[in-house]
mmCIF file of C-alpha atoms in Angstrom:
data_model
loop_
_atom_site.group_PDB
_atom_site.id
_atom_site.type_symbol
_atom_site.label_atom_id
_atom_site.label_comp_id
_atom_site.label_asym_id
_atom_site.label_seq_id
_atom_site.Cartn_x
_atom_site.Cartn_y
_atom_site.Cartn_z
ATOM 1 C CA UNK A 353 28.223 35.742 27.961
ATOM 2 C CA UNK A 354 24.471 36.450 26.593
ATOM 3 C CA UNK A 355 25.847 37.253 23.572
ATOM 4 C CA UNK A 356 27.922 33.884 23.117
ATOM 5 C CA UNK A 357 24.878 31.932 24.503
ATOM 6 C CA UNK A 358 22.952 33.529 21.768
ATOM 7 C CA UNK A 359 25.447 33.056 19.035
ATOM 8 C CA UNK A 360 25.746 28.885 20.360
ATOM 9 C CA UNK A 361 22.235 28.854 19.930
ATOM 10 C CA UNK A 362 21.867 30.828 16.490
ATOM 11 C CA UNK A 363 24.466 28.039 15.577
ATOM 12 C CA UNK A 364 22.436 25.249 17.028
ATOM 13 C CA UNK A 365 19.121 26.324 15.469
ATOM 14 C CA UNK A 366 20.674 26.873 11.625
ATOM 15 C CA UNK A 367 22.291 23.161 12.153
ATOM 16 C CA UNK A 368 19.310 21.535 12.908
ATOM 17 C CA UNK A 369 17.146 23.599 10.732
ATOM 18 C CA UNK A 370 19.295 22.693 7.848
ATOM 19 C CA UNK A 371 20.437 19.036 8.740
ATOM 20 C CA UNK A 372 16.737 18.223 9.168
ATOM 21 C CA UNK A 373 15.835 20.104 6.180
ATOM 22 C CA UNK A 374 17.949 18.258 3.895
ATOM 23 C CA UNK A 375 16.850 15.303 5.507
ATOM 24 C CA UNK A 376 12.967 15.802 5.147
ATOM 25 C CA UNK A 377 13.504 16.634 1.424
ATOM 26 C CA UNK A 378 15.920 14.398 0.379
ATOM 27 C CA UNK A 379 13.832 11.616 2.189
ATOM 28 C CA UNK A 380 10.748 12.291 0.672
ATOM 29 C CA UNK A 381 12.304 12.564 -3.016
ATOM 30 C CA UNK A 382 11.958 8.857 -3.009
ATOM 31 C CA UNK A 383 8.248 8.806 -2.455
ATOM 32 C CA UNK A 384 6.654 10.898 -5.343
ATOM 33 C CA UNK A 385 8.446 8.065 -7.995
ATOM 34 C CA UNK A 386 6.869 5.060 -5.378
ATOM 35 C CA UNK A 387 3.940 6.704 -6.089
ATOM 36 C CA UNK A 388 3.992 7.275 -9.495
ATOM 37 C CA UNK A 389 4.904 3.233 -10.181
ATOM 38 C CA UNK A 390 2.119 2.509 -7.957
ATOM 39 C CA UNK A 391 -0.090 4.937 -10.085
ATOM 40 C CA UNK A 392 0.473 3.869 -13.199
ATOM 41 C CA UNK A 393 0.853 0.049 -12.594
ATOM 42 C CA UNK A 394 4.365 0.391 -14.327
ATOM 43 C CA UNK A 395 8.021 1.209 -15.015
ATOM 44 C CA UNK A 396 8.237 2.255 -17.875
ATOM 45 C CA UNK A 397 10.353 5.233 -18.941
ATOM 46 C CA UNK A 398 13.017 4.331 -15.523
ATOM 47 C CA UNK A 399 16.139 3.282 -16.473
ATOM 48 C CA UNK A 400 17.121 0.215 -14.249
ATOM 49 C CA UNK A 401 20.591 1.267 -15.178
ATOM 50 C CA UNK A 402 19.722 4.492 -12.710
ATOM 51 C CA UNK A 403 18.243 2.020 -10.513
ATOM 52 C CA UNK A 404 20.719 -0.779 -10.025
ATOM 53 C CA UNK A 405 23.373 1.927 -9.426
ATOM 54 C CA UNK A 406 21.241 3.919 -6.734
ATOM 55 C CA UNK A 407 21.082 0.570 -4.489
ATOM 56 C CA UNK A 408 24.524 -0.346 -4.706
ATOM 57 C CA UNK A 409 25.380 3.845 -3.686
ATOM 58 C CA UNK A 410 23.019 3.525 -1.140
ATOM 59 C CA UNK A 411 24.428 0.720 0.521
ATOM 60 C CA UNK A 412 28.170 1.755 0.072
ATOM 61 C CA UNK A 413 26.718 5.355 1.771
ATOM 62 C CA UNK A 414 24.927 2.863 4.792
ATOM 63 C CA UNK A 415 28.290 1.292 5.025
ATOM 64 C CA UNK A 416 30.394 4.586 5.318
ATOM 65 C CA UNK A 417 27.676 6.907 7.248
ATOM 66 C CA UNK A 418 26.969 3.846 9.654
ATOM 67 C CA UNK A 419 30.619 3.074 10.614
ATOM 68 C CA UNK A 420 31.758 5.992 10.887
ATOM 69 C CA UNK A 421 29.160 7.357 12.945
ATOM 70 C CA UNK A 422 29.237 4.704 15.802
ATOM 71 C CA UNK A 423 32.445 2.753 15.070
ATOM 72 C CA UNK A 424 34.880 4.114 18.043
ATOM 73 C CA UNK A 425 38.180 3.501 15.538
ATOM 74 C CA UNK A 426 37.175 5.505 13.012
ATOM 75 C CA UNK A 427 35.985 8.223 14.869
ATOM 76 C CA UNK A 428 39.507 8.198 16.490
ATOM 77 C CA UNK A 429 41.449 8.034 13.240
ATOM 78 C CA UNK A 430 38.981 10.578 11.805
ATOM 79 C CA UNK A 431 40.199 13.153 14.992
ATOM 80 C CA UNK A 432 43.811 12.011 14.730
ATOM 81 C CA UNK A 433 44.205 12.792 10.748
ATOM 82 C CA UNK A 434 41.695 16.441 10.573
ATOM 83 C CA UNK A 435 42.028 17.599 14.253
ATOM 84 C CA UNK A 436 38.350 18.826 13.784
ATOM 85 C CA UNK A 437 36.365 20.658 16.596
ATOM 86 C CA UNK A 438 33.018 19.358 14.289
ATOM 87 C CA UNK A 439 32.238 15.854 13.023
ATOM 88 C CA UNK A 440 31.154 16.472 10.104
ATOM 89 C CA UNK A 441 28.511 13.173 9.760
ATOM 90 C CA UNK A 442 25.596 13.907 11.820
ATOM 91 C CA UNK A 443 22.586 12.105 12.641
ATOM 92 C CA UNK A 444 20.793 13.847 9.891
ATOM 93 C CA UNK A 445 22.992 11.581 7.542
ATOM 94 C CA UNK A 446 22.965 8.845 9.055
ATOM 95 C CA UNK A 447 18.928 8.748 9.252
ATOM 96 C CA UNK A 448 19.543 9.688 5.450
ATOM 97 C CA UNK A 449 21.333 6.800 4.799
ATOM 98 C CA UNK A 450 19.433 4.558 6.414
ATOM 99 C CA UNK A 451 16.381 6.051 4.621
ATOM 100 C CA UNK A 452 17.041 5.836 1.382
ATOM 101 C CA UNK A 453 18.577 2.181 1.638
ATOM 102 C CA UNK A 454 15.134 1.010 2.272
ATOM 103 C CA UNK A 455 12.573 3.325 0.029
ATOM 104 C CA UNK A 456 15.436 2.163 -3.202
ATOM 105 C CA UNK A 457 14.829 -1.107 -2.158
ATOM 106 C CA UNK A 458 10.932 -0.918 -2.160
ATOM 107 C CA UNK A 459 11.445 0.853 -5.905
ATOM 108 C CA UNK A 460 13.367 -2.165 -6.855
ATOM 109 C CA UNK A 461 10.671 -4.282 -5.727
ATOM 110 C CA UNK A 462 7.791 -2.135 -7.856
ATOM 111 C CA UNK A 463 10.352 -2.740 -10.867
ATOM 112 C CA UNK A 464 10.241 -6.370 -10.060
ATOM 113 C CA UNK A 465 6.364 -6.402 -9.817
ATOM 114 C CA UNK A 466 5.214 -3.845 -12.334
ATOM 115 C CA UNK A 467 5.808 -3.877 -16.453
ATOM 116 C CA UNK A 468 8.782 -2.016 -17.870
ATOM 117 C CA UNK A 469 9.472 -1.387 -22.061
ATOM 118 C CA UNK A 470 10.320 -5.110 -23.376
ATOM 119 C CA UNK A 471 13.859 -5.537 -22.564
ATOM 120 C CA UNK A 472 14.116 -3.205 -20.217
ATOM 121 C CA UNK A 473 16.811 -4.407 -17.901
ATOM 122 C CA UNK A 474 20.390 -3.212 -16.764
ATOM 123 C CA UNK A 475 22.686 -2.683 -19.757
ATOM 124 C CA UNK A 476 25.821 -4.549 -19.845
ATOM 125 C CA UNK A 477 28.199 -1.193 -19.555
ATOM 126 C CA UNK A 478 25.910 -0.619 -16.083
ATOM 127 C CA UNK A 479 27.075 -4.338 -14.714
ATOM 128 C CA UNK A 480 30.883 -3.773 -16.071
ATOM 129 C CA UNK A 481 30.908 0.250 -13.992
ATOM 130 C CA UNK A 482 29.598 -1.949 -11.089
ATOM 131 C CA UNK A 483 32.287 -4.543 -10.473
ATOM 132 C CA UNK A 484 35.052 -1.845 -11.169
ATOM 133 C CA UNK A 485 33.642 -0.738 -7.974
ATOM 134 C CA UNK A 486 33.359 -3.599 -6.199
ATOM 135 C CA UNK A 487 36.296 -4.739 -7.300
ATOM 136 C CA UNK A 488 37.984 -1.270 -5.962
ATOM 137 C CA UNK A 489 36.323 -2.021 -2.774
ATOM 138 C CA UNK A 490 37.588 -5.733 -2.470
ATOM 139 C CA UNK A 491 41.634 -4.267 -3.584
ATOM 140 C CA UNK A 492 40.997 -1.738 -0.749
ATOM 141 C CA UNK A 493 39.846 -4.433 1.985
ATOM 142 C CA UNK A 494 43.369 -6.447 1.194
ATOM 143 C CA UNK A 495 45.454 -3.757 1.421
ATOM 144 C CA UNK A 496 43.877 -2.684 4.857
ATOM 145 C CA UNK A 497 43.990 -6.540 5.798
ATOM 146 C CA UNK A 498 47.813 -6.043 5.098
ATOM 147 C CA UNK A 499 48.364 -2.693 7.171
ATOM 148 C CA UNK A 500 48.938 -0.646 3.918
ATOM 149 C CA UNK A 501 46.244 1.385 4.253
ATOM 150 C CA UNK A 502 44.227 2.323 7.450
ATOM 151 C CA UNK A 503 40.635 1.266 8.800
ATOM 152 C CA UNK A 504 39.318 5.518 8.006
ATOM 153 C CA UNK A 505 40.950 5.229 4.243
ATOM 154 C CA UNK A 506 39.180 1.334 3.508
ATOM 155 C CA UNK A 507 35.654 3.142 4.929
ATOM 156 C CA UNK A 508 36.429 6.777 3.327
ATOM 157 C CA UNK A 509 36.182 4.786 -0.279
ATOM 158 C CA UNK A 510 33.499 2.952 0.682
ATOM 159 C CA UNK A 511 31.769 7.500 0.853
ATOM 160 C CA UNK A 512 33.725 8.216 -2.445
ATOM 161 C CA UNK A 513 32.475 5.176 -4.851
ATOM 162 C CA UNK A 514 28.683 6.673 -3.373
ATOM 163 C CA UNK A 515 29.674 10.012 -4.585
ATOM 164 C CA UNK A 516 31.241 8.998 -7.817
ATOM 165 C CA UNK A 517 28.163 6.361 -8.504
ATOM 166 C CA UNK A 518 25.757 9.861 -8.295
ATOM 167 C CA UNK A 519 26.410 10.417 -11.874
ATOM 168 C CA UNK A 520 24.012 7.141 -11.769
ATOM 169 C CA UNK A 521 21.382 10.145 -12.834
ATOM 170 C CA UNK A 522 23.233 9.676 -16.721
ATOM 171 C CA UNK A 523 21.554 6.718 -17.505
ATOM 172 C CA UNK A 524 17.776 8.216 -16.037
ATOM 173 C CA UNK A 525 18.889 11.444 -18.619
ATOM 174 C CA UNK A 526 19.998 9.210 -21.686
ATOM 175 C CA UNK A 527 16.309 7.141 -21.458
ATOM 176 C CA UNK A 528 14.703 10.453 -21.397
ATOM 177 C CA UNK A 529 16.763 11.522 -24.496
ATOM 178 C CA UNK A 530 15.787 8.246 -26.486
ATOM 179 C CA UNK A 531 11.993 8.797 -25.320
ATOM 180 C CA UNK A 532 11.956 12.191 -26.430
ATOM 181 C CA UNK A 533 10.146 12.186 -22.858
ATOM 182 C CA UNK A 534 10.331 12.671 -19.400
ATOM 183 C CA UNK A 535 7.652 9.706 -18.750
ATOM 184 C CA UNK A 536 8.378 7.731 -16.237
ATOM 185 C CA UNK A 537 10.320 10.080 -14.734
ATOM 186 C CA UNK A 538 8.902 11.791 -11.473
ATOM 187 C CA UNK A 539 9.551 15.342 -11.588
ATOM 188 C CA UNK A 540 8.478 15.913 -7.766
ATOM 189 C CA UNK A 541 11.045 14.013 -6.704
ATOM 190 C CA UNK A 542 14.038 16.338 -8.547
ATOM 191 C CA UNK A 543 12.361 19.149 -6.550
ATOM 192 C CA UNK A 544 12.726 17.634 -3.294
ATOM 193 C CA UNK A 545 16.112 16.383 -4.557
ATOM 194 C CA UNK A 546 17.544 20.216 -5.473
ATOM 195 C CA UNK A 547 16.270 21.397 -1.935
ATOM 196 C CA UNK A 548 18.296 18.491 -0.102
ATOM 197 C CA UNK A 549 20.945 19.009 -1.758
ATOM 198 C CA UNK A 550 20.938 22.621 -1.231
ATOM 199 C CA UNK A 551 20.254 22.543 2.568
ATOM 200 C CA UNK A 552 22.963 19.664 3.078
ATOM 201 C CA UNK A 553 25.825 22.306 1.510
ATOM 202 C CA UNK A 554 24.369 24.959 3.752
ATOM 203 C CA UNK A 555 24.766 22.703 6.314
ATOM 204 C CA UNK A 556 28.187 22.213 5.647
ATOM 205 C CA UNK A 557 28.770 26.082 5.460
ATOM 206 C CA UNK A 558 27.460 26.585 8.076
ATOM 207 C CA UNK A 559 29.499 24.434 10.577
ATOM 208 C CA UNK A 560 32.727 25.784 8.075
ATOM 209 C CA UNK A 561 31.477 28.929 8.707
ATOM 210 C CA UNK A 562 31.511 28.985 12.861
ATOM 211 C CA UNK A 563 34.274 26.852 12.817
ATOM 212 C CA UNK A 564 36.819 28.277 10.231
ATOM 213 C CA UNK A 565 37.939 24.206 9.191
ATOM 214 C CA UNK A 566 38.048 23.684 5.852
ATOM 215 C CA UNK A 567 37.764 19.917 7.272
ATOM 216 C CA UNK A 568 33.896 20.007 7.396
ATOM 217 C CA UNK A 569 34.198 20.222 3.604
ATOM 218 C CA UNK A 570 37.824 17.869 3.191
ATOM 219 C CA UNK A 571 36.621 15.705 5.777
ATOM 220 C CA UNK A 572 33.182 14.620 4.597
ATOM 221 C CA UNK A 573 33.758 14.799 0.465
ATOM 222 C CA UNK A 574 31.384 12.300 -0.317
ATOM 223 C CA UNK A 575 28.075 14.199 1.123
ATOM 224 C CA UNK A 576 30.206 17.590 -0.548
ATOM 225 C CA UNK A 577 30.047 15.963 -3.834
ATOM 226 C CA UNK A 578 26.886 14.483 -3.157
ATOM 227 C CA UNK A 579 25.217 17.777 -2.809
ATOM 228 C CA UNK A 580 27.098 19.313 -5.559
ATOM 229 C CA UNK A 581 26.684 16.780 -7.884
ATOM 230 C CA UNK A 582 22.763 16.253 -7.055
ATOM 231 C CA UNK A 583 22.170 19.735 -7.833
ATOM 232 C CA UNK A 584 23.956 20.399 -11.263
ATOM 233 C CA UNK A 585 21.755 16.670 -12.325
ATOM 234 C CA UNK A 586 18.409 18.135 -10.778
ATOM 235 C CA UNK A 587 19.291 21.190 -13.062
ATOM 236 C CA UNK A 588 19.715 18.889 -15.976
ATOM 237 C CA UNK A 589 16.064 17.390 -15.328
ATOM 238 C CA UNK A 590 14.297 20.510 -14.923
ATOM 239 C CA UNK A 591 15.440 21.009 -18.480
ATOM 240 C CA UNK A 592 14.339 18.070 -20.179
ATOM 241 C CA UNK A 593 10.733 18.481 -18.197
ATOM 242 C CA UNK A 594 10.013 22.035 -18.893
ATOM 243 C CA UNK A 595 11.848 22.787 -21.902
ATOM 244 C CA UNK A 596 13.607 19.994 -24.256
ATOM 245 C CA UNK A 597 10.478 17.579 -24.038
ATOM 246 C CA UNK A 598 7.722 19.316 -23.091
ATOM 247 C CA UNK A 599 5.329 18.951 -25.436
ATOM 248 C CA UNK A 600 6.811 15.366 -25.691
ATOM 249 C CA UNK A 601 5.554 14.720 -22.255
ATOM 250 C CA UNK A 602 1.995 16.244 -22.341
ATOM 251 C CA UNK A 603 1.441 14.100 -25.606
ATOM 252 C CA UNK A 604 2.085 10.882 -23.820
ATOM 253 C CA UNK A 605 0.397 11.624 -20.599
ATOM 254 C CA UNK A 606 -3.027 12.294 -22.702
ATOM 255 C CA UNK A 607 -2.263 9.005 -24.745
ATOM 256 C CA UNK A 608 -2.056 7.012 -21.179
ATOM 257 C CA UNK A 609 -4.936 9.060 -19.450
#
């Protein structure tokens, strides 16, 4: 009995540790590229390609994190189709979610306020991507409206266009290959965004781990992909910063400061 009560808590202590973890850093990757507009007085160097597709993930993921967190029918067609002993969206998400909604909202703001590159703005390819998704969205709706889908598959796409929209870090990687720098760009933030991501997989090991469902990672594969795919990015930027455009980078910061 000790040794279960000590196991239950072992469990409890690496879920928190982790979901609050992830949560701290992923939360406070927004803030170092708030500060850095705020800094400098401008935008220039971020793509609003990256940023017009990080506030429509954001509130897709409020949308899907929100619902199915306190929304009593999809928690009951959630049980019904994975049989889980674990929901996998925890409060950690959902304060995530919520999070992040608001600080992209306050970056959109800055963009609004402070000077970009003339003719900066979101590229026509960026506005196409986006009503795809909407549209998706909209199809999905009717065909729940019409009983061909149910009320858990209409929200579950609502999860997947967030974790498909994460390759939103493309456009952020394509201005730093036409800059030949990473200006603009705040590195901080991809440290605090590898660490998230890192902690939220553990996270879901962790429950997969005690609970032997494969469901924790089938059942949830928006914030699976999200991890993933935040990661192998964050890579990507650590690359361009330290390595590709280095020198690039110093050159420009001397020629501003």
């Amino acid at each position: 009995l000790f040794l279960n009560i000590m196991a239950l808590d072992l469990k409890t202590i690496l879920l928190q540790s982790t979901g609050w973890g992830y949560f701290v850093l992923w939360s406070l990757s927004f803030y170092p590229q708030v500060y850095h507009n705020w800094k400098t007085k401008s935008v220039r160097g971020y793509s609003f390609d990256y940023l017009s597709l990080n506030v429509q993930g954001f509130i897709w993921y409020c949308i899907y994190t929100v619902t199915l967190y306190f929304f009593p029918l999809a928690r009951y067609q959630y049980d019904q189709v994975y049989q889980s002993k674990e929901f996998p969206v925890t409060s950690h998400d959902l304060f995530f979610a919520i999070h992040g909604f608001v600080l992209v909202i306050i970056i959109a703001l800055q963009c609004k306020i402070y000077p970009g590159y003339p003719g900066q703005k979101i590229s026509k390819i960026i506005i196409a991507i986006s009503s795809l998704f909407w549209g998706a969205l909209y199809i999905a709706g009717f065909l729940y409206c019409l009983n061909i889908i149910i009320f858990l598959q209409f929200l579950q796409l609502f999860g997947y266009c967030k974790m498909l929209i994460t390759f939103k870090y493309v456009p952020q990687i394509y201005t730093n290959y036409t800059t030949k720098s990473t200006r603009g760009w705040s590195i901080g933030a991809t440290y605090c965004d590898l660490g998230g991501g890192l902690l939220s997989f553990c996270q879901m090991f962790i429950l997969f781990y005690y609970t032997g469902e494969t469901s924790q990672f089938t059942g949830d594969i928006p914030k699976l992909g999200l991890s993933l795919i935040s990661v192998f990015f964050d890579i990507i930027f650590f690359i361009q910063h330290y390595c590709i455009y280095r020198k690039g980078h110093a050159t420009l910061m001397k020629e501003e400061f």
